[in-house]
Short mmCIF file of N, CA and C in Angstrom, two decimals:
data_model
loop_
_atom_site.label_atom_id
_atom_site.label_comp_id
_atom_site.label_asym_id
_atom_site.label_seq_id
_atom_site.Cartn_x
_atom_site.Cartn_y
_atom_site.Cartn_z
N GLN A 272 95.71 -66.08 -68.11
CA GLN A 272 96.27 -66.33 -66.68
C GLN A 272 95.39 -66.00 -65.51
N VAL A 273 94.89 -66.95 -64.85
CA VAL A 273 94.29 -67.04 -63.53
C VAL A 273 94.97 -66.66 -62.23
N GLN A 274 94.69 -65.48 -61.35
CA GLN A 274 95.23 -64.71 -60.57
C GLN A 274 94.07 -65.02 -59.54
N LEU A 275 94.59 -65.48 -58.37
CA LEU A 275 94.07 -65.07 -57.20
C LEU A 275 94.87 -64.25 -56.20
N VAL A 276 94.01 -63.37 -55.63
CA VAL A 276 94.91 -62.45 -54.49
C VAL A 276 94.35 -62.01 -53.47
N GLU A 277 94.76 -62.77 -52.14
CA GLU A 277 94.63 -62.37 -50.66
C GLU A 277 94.60 -61.27 -50.00
N SER A 278 93.76 -60.74 -49.36
CA SER A 278 93.85 -59.68 -48.34
C SER A 278 92.94 -60.00 -47.12
N GLY A 279 93.32 -59.07 -46.65
CA GLY A 279 92.47 -59.14 -45.01
C GLY A 279 93.55 -59.63 -43.86
N GLY A 280 94.32 -60.21 -43.90
CA GLY A 280 95.51 -60.57 -42.91
C GLY A 280 95.93 -59.57 -41.89
N GLY A 281 96.22 -60.22 -40.65
CA GLY A 281 96.62 -58.83 -39.46
C GLY A 281 97.23 -59.36 -38.21
N SER A 282 97.01 -59.02 -37.64
CA SER A 282 97.05 -59.12 -36.19
C SER A 282 96.08 -59.02 -35.13
N VAL A 283 95.16 -59.63 -34.47
CA VAL A 283 94.50 -59.49 -33.41
C VAL A 283 94.23 -60.19 -32.43
N GLN A 284 94.21 -60.16 -31.02
CA GLN A 284 94.05 -60.92 -29.94
C GLN A 284 93.34 -62.09 -30.00
N ALA A 285 93.62 -62.80 -29.17
CA ALA A 285 92.61 -64.34 -29.04
C ALA A 285 91.05 -63.74 -28.90
N GLY A 286 90.15 -64.32 -29.40
CA GLY A 286 88.87 -63.57 -29.45
C GLY A 286 88.47 -62.80 -30.61
N GLY A 287 89.26 -62.39 -31.10
CA GLY A 287 89.03 -61.18 -31.87
C GLY A 287 88.40 -61.77 -33.48
N SER A 288 88.38 -60.92 -34.66
CA SER A 288 87.92 -61.18 -35.95
C SER A 288 88.78 -60.96 -36.74
N LEU A 289 88.71 -61.41 -38.30
CA LEU A 289 89.11 -61.06 -39.04
C LEU A 289 88.27 -61.44 -40.43
N ARG A 290 88.29 -60.50 -41.29
CA ARG A 290 87.81 -61.19 -42.34
C ARG A 290 88.81 -61.21 -43.71
N LEU A 291 88.97 -62.74 -44.47
CA LEU A 291 90.18 -62.56 -45.29
C LEU A 291 89.02 -62.54 -46.53
N SER A 292 89.70 -61.61 -47.39
CA SER A 292 88.66 -61.63 -48.64
C SER A 292 90.02 -62.05 -50.21
N CYS A 293 89.31 -63.00 -51.26
CA CYS A 293 90.64 -63.58 -52.51
C CYS A 293 89.86 -62.82 -53.57
N ALA A 294 90.47 -62.17 -54.63
CA ALA A 294 89.72 -61.78 -55.66
C ALA A 294 90.43 -62.63 -56.58
N ALA A 295 89.29 -63.08 -57.74
CA ALA A 295 89.84 -64.10 -58.62
C ALA A 295 89.81 -63.43 -60.01
N SER A 296 90.33 -63.20 -60.82
CA SER A 296 90.49 -63.01 -62.65
C SER A 296 91.23 -63.63 -63.21
N GLY A 297 91.02 -63.36 -64.12
CA GLY A 297 91.67 -63.48 -65.62
C GLY A 297 91.43 -65.00 -66.07
N TYR A 298 90.28 -65.59 -65.43
CA TYR A 298 89.66 -66.64 -65.91
C TYR A 298 88.35 -66.44 -66.69
N THR A 299 87.92 -67.36 -67.58
CA THR A 299 86.64 -67.84 -68.32
C THR A 299 85.59 -68.23 -68.05
N TYR A 300 85.76 -69.08 -67.09
CA TYR A 300 84.83 -69.89 -66.52
C TYR A 300 84.44 -69.70 -64.83
N SER A 301 83.48 -70.29 -64.50
CA SER A 301 83.50 -70.27 -62.80
C SER A 301 83.61 -71.41 -62.33
N PHE A 302 84.84 -71.08 -61.05
CA PHE A 302 85.09 -72.33 -60.34
C PHE A 302 83.70 -72.88 -59.57
N VAL A 303 84.08 -74.08 -59.77
CA VAL A 303 82.93 -74.69 -58.81
C VAL A 303 83.29 -75.48 -57.23
N CYS A 304 84.45 -75.14 -57.16
CA CYS A 304 85.00 -75.39 -55.94
C CYS A 304 86.17 -74.80 -55.27
N MET A 305 86.23 -74.26 -54.28
CA MET A 305 87.05 -73.08 -53.83
C MET A 305 87.16 -73.21 -52.52
N SER A 306 88.35 -72.98 -52.17
CA SER A 306 88.89 -73.63 -50.30
C SER A 306 89.39 -72.51 -50.04
N TRP A 307 89.54 -72.15 -48.81
CA TRP A 307 90.78 -71.94 -47.65
C TRP A 307 91.61 -72.74 -47.25
N PHE A 308 92.88 -72.56 -47.52
CA PHE A 308 93.79 -73.44 -46.67
C PHE A 308 94.55 -72.46 -45.54
N ARG A 309 94.97 -72.77 -44.50
CA ARG A 309 96.31 -72.31 -44.01
C ARG A 309 97.36 -73.16 -43.43
N GLN A 310 98.39 -72.13 -43.06
CA GLN A 310 100.29 -73.10 -43.08
C GLN A 310 100.54 -72.70 -42.01
N ALA A 311 101.19 -73.23 -40.98
CA ALA A 311 101.62 -72.19 -39.71
C ALA A 311 102.83 -73.23 -39.78
N PRO A 312 103.23 -72.48 -39.38
CA PRO A 312 105.29 -72.38 -39.13
C PRO A 312 105.85 -74.00 -38.68
N GLY A 313 106.16 -74.71 -39.18
CA GLY A 313 107.01 -75.93 -39.65
C GLY A 313 105.47 -77.37 -39.39
N LYS A 314 104.34 -76.68 -40.44
CA LYS A 314 102.89 -77.74 -40.32
C LYS A 314 103.47 -77.92 -41.54
N GLU A 315 102.04 -79.33 -41.96
CA GLU A 315 101.84 -78.97 -43.44
C GLU A 315 100.38 -78.10 -43.54
N ARG A 316 100.21 -77.57 -44.85
CA ARG A 316 98.95 -76.61 -45.41
C ARG A 316 98.05 -77.65 -44.97
N GLU A 317 96.83 -77.12 -44.41
CA GLU A 317 95.77 -77.58 -43.91
C GLU A 317 94.19 -76.97 -44.68
N GLY A 318 93.50 -77.67 -45.11
CA GLY A 318 92.26 -77.12 -45.77
C GLY A 318 91.29 -76.74 -44.50
N VAL A 319 91.00 -75.41 -44.40
CA VAL A 319 89.87 -75.25 -43.30
C VAL A 319 88.44 -74.78 -43.75
N ALA A 320 88.52 -74.40 -44.63
CA ALA A 320 87.36 -74.32 -45.21
C ALA A 320 87.16 -74.17 -46.94
N ARG A 321 85.55 -75.04 -47.57
CA ARG A 321 85.15 -75.30 -48.77
C ARG A 321 84.06 -75.09 -49.29
N ILE A 322 83.67 -74.68 -50.17
CA ILE A 322 82.41 -74.18 -50.33
C ILE A 322 82.48 -74.25 -52.19
N TYR A 323 81.01 -74.96 -52.79
CA TYR A 323 81.07 -75.15 -53.86
C TYR A 323 80.02 -73.89 -54.39
N THR A 324 80.44 -73.58 -55.39
CA THR A 324 79.99 -72.25 -55.42
C THR A 324 78.75 -72.28 -56.14
N ASP A 325 78.81 -73.29 -57.10
CA ASP A 325 77.15 -73.38 -57.62
C ASP A 325 75.80 -73.65 -56.39
N SER A 326 75.81 -74.71 -55.55
CA SER A 326 75.07 -75.34 -54.82
C SER A 326 75.15 -73.95 -53.50
N GLY A 327 76.66 -73.53 -53.06
CA GLY A 327 76.68 -72.46 -51.68
C GLY A 327 77.14 -73.30 -50.77
N SER A 328 76.88 -74.87 -50.78
CA SER A 328 77.00 -75.74 -49.72
C SER A 328 78.64 -75.96 -49.28
N THR A 329 78.67 -75.99 -48.04
CA THR A 329 80.19 -75.67 -47.43
C THR A 329 80.05 -76.03 -46.52
N TYR A 330 81.76 -76.17 -46.59
CA TYR A 330 82.53 -77.48 -45.05
C TYR A 330 83.63 -76.76 -44.66
N TYR A 331 83.52 -77.49 -43.67
CA TYR A 331 84.51 -76.79 -42.82
C TYR A 331 85.71 -77.78 -41.84
N ALA A 332 86.51 -77.74 -41.53
CA ALA A 332 87.67 -78.25 -40.63
C ALA A 332 86.97 -78.57 -39.14
N ASP A 333 86.78 -79.70 -38.14
CA ASP A 333 86.24 -79.72 -37.10
C ASP A 333 87.33 -78.10 -36.06
N SER A 334 88.22 -77.99 -36.46
CA SER A 334 88.76 -76.98 -35.47
C SER A 334 88.49 -75.65 -35.92
N VAL A 335 87.47 -75.51 -36.78
CA VAL A 335 87.23 -74.21 -37.26
C VAL A 335 85.74 -73.72 -37.22
N LYS A 336 85.55 -75.30 -37.37
CA LYS A 336 83.81 -75.31 -37.12
C LYS A 336 82.85 -74.39 -36.24
N GLY A 337 81.96 -73.48 -36.72
CA GLY A 337 81.27 -72.75 -35.75
C GLY A 337 81.37 -71.30 -35.13
N ARG A 338 83.20 -71.23 -36.19
CA ARG A 338 83.77 -70.07 -35.87
C ARG A 338 84.19 -69.14 -36.84
N PHE A 339 84.00 -70.28 -38.20
CA PHE A 339 84.79 -69.35 -39.46
C PHE A 339 83.70 -69.92 -40.02
N THR A 340 83.56 -68.49 -41.20
CA THR A 340 82.25 -68.91 -42.34
C THR A 340 83.12 -68.06 -43.79
N ILE A 341 82.77 -69.27 -44.42
CA ILE A 341 83.33 -69.10 -46.16
C ILE A 341 81.79 -68.54 -47.07
N SER A 342 82.28 -67.80 -47.82
CA SER A 342 81.33 -67.45 -48.85
C SER A 342 82.21 -66.71 -49.99
N ARG A 343 80.69 -66.57 -50.81
CA ARG A 343 81.33 -66.23 -52.18
C ARG A 343 80.52 -65.44 -53.01
N ASP A 344 81.08 -64.14 -53.15
CA ASP A 344 79.96 -62.94 -53.72
C ASP A 344 80.27 -63.18 -55.37
N ASN A 345 79.32 -64.11 -56.20
CA ASN A 345 79.96 -64.52 -57.65
C ASN A 345 80.23 -63.08 -58.49
N ALA A 346 79.27 -62.07 -58.18
CA ALA A 346 78.75 -60.95 -59.02
C ALA A 346 80.55 -60.30 -58.45
N LYS A 347 81.37 -60.04 -57.76
CA LYS A 347 82.59 -59.84 -57.51
C LYS A 347 83.60 -60.80 -57.91
N ASN A 348 83.40 -61.76 -57.97
CA ASN A 348 84.56 -63.04 -58.09
C ASN A 348 85.28 -62.86 -57.10
N THR A 349 84.72 -62.83 -55.83
CA THR A 349 85.55 -62.79 -55.06
C THR A 349 85.16 -63.54 -53.75
N LEU A 350 86.20 -64.10 -52.70
CA LEU A 350 86.04 -65.16 -52.01
C LEU A 350 86.03 -64.74 -50.49
N TYR A 351 85.45 -64.78 -49.95
CA TYR A 351 85.60 -64.45 -48.04
C TYR A 351 85.53 -65.55 -47.39
N LEU A 352 86.36 -65.26 -45.97
CA LEU A 352 86.66 -66.11 -44.78
C LEU A 352 86.15 -65.68 -43.73
N GLN A 353 85.40 -65.10 -43.24
CA GLN A 353 85.03 -64.50 -41.65
C GLN A 353 85.39 -65.35 -40.77
N MET A 354 86.38 -64.71 -40.12
CA MET A 354 86.73 -65.60 -39.21
C MET A 354 86.64 -65.17 -37.61
N ASP A 355 85.92 -66.36 -36.53
CA ASP A 355 85.54 -65.02 -35.43
C ASP A 355 86.19 -66.27 -34.58
N SER A 356 86.77 -65.59 -32.85
CA SER A 356 86.62 -66.17 -32.07
C SER A 356 87.76 -66.46 -31.71
N LEU A 357 89.17 -66.12 -32.72
CA LEU A 357 89.97 -66.68 -33.16
C LEU A 357 90.77 -67.04 -31.77
N LYS A 358 91.76 -68.25 -32.07
CA LYS A 358 92.56 -68.52 -31.09
C LYS A 358 93.89 -68.40 -31.96
N PRO A 359 94.92 -68.62 -30.91
CA PRO A 359 96.42 -68.95 -31.06
C PRO A 359 96.90 -69.74 -32.35
N GLU A 360 96.05 -70.90 -32.19
CA GLU A 360 96.49 -71.86 -33.23
C GLU A 360 95.81 -71.66 -34.46
N ASP A 361 94.95 -70.44 -34.36
CA ASP A 361 94.24 -70.12 -35.86
C ASP A 361 95.83 -69.39 -36.63
N ALA A 362 96.72 -69.19 -36.19
CA ALA A 362 98.03 -68.23 -36.63
C ALA A 362 98.64 -69.12 -38.08
N GLY A 363 98.96 -68.27 -38.66
CA GLY A 363 99.09 -68.75 -40.12
C GLY A 363 99.40 -68.06 -41.42
N ALA A 364 99.67 -68.49 -42.40
CA ALA A 364 99.67 -68.26 -43.29
C ALA A 364 98.22 -68.89 -44.31
N TYR A 365 97.76 -67.99 -44.79
CA TYR A 365 95.92 -68.54 -45.27
C TYR A 365 96.03 -68.10 -46.74
N TYR A 366 96.23 -69.38 -47.53
CA TYR A 366 95.88 -69.17 -48.89
C TYR A 366 94.23 -69.13 -49.44
N CYS A 367 93.95 -68.80 -50.39
CA CYS A 367 92.84 -69.33 -51.17
C CYS A 367 93.17 -70.56 -52.22
N ALA A 368 92.32 -71.03 -52.44
CA ALA A 368 92.84 -71.64 -53.91
C ALA A 368 91.55 -72.43 -54.59
N ALA A 369 91.54 -72.42 -56.11
CA ALA A 369 89.98 -73.13 -56.43
C ALA A 369 91.44 -74.48 -57.62
N ALA A 370 89.80 -75.41 -57.75
CA ALA A 370 90.37 -76.46 -58.44
C ALA A 370 89.50 -76.10 -59.84
N PRO A 371 89.98 -76.71 -60.57
CA PRO A 371 89.71 -76.18 -62.07
C PRO A 371 88.50 -77.27 -62.37
N PRO A 372 87.84 -77.25 -63.54
CA PRO A 372 86.53 -77.68 -64.07
C PRO A 372 86.43 -79.03 -63.61
N SER A 373 87.51 -79.53 -64.23
CA SER A 373 87.66 -81.10 -64.30
C SER A 373 87.80 -82.09 -62.63
N VAL A 374 87.55 -81.34 -62.00
CA VAL A 374 87.87 -81.59 -60.44
C VAL A 374 86.43 -81.44 -60.12
N GLY A 375 86.03 -80.31 -59.91
CA GLY A 375 84.86 -80.08 -59.41
C GLY A 375 83.61 -80.18 -58.51
N LEU A 376 83.24 -81.20 -58.48
CA LEU A 376 82.29 -81.31 -57.54
C LEU A 376 83.43 -82.84 -56.56
N ARG A 377 84.17 -83.38 -56.96
CA ARG A 377 84.83 -84.17 -56.27
C ARG A 377 86.21 -83.70 -55.39
N CYS A 378 86.36 -81.88 -55.52
CA CYS A 378 87.50 -81.71 -54.60
C CYS A 378 87.19 -81.66 -53.12
N ARG A 379 88.12 -81.99 -52.09
CA ARG A 379 88.17 -81.81 -50.98
C ARG A 379 89.05 -81.02 -50.45
N PHE A 380 89.95 -81.77 -49.33
CA PHE A 380 90.85 -80.80 -48.87
C PHE A 380 92.15 -80.58 -49.51
N ASP A 381 92.05 -81.78 -50.42
CA ASP A 381 93.54 -82.68 -51.19
C ASP A 381 94.30 -81.58 -51.89
N LEU A 382 95.36 -81.16 -51.62
CA LEU A 382 96.03 -80.19 -52.53
C LEU A 382 96.05 -80.31 -53.48
N ILE A 383 96.38 -81.88 -54.23
CA ILE A 383 96.52 -81.98 -55.58
C ILE A 383 95.04 -81.26 -56.03
N ASP A 384 94.06 -81.59 -55.70
CA ASP A 384 92.94 -80.99 -56.21
C ASP A 384 93.04 -79.85 -57.07
N TYR A 385 93.56 -78.63 -56.17
CA TYR A 385 93.77 -77.30 -56.70
C TYR A 385 94.97 -76.80 -57.32
N ARG A 386 94.31 -76.62 -58.47
CA ARG A 386 95.52 -75.73 -59.49
C ARG A 386 95.65 -74.47 -59.65
N TYR A 387 95.08 -73.62 -58.64
CA TYR A 387 95.58 -72.24 -58.71
C TYR A 387 95.04 -71.83 -56.92
N TRP A 388 96.54 -71.24 -57.17
CA TRP A 388 96.50 -70.97 -55.56
C TRP A 388 97.25 -68.97 -55.12
N GLY A 389 96.27 -68.58 -54.53
CA GLY A 389 97.20 -67.42 -54.47
C GLY A 389 98.54 -67.17 -53.23
N GLN A 390 98.86 -65.84 -52.66
CA GLN A 390 100.47 -65.74 -52.46
C GLN A 390 100.09 -66.06 -51.05
N GLY A 391 99.19 -65.74 -50.40
CA GLY A 391 98.93 -65.95 -49.12
C GLY A 391 98.35 -64.83 -48.48
N THR A 392 98.28 -64.46 -47.02
CA THR A 392 97.80 -63.54 -46.47
C THR A 392 98.56 -64.04 -44.83
N GLN A 393 99.25 -63.08 -43.94
CA GLN A 393 99.47 -63.49 -42.81
C GLN A 393 98.36 -63.36 -41.68
N VAL A 394 98.42 -64.23 -41.13
CA VAL A 394 97.15 -64.02 -39.76
C VAL A 394 97.89 -64.71 -38.63
N THR A 395 97.91 -63.44 -37.46
CA THR A 395 98.74 -63.74 -36.31
C THR A 395 97.38 -63.83 -35.15
N VAL A 396 97.49 -64.43 -34.34
CA VAL A 396 96.63 -63.78 -32.95
C VAL A 396 97.67 -63.88 -31.88
N SER A 397 97.25 -63.41 -30.82
CA SER A 397 97.94 -63.05 -29.85
C SER A 397 97.48 -63.54 -28.36
N SER A 398 97.77 -64.36 -27.62
CA SER A 398 97.19 -64.79 -26.17
C SER A 398 96.73 -63.45 -25.29
#
């Protein structure tokens, strides 16, 4: 049973920083592609950062480029999202997700690419 458990959410003022973590367990193979998504109330879930774990290549939504950094510690099976210069529009529930090996390098920010999801962690940014 694969489990992804996020942590690190909280409330910050605009301009502040948070670091989200996503601990993965229960799998017998390495995920090739992992991403962070977020969902604000009344809005669709959107991808914000993606990493291909073998190469370390990263991709970011334009809205967070230059402010967010995705990384992964393979030894700890943990995915991170460092969020700096936070804005009120960054608020929402943040989810980590992993694509199965069958999707591999084809994964993008399409929700259908991801089989495994965490339960989410809430981020609040006050102005």
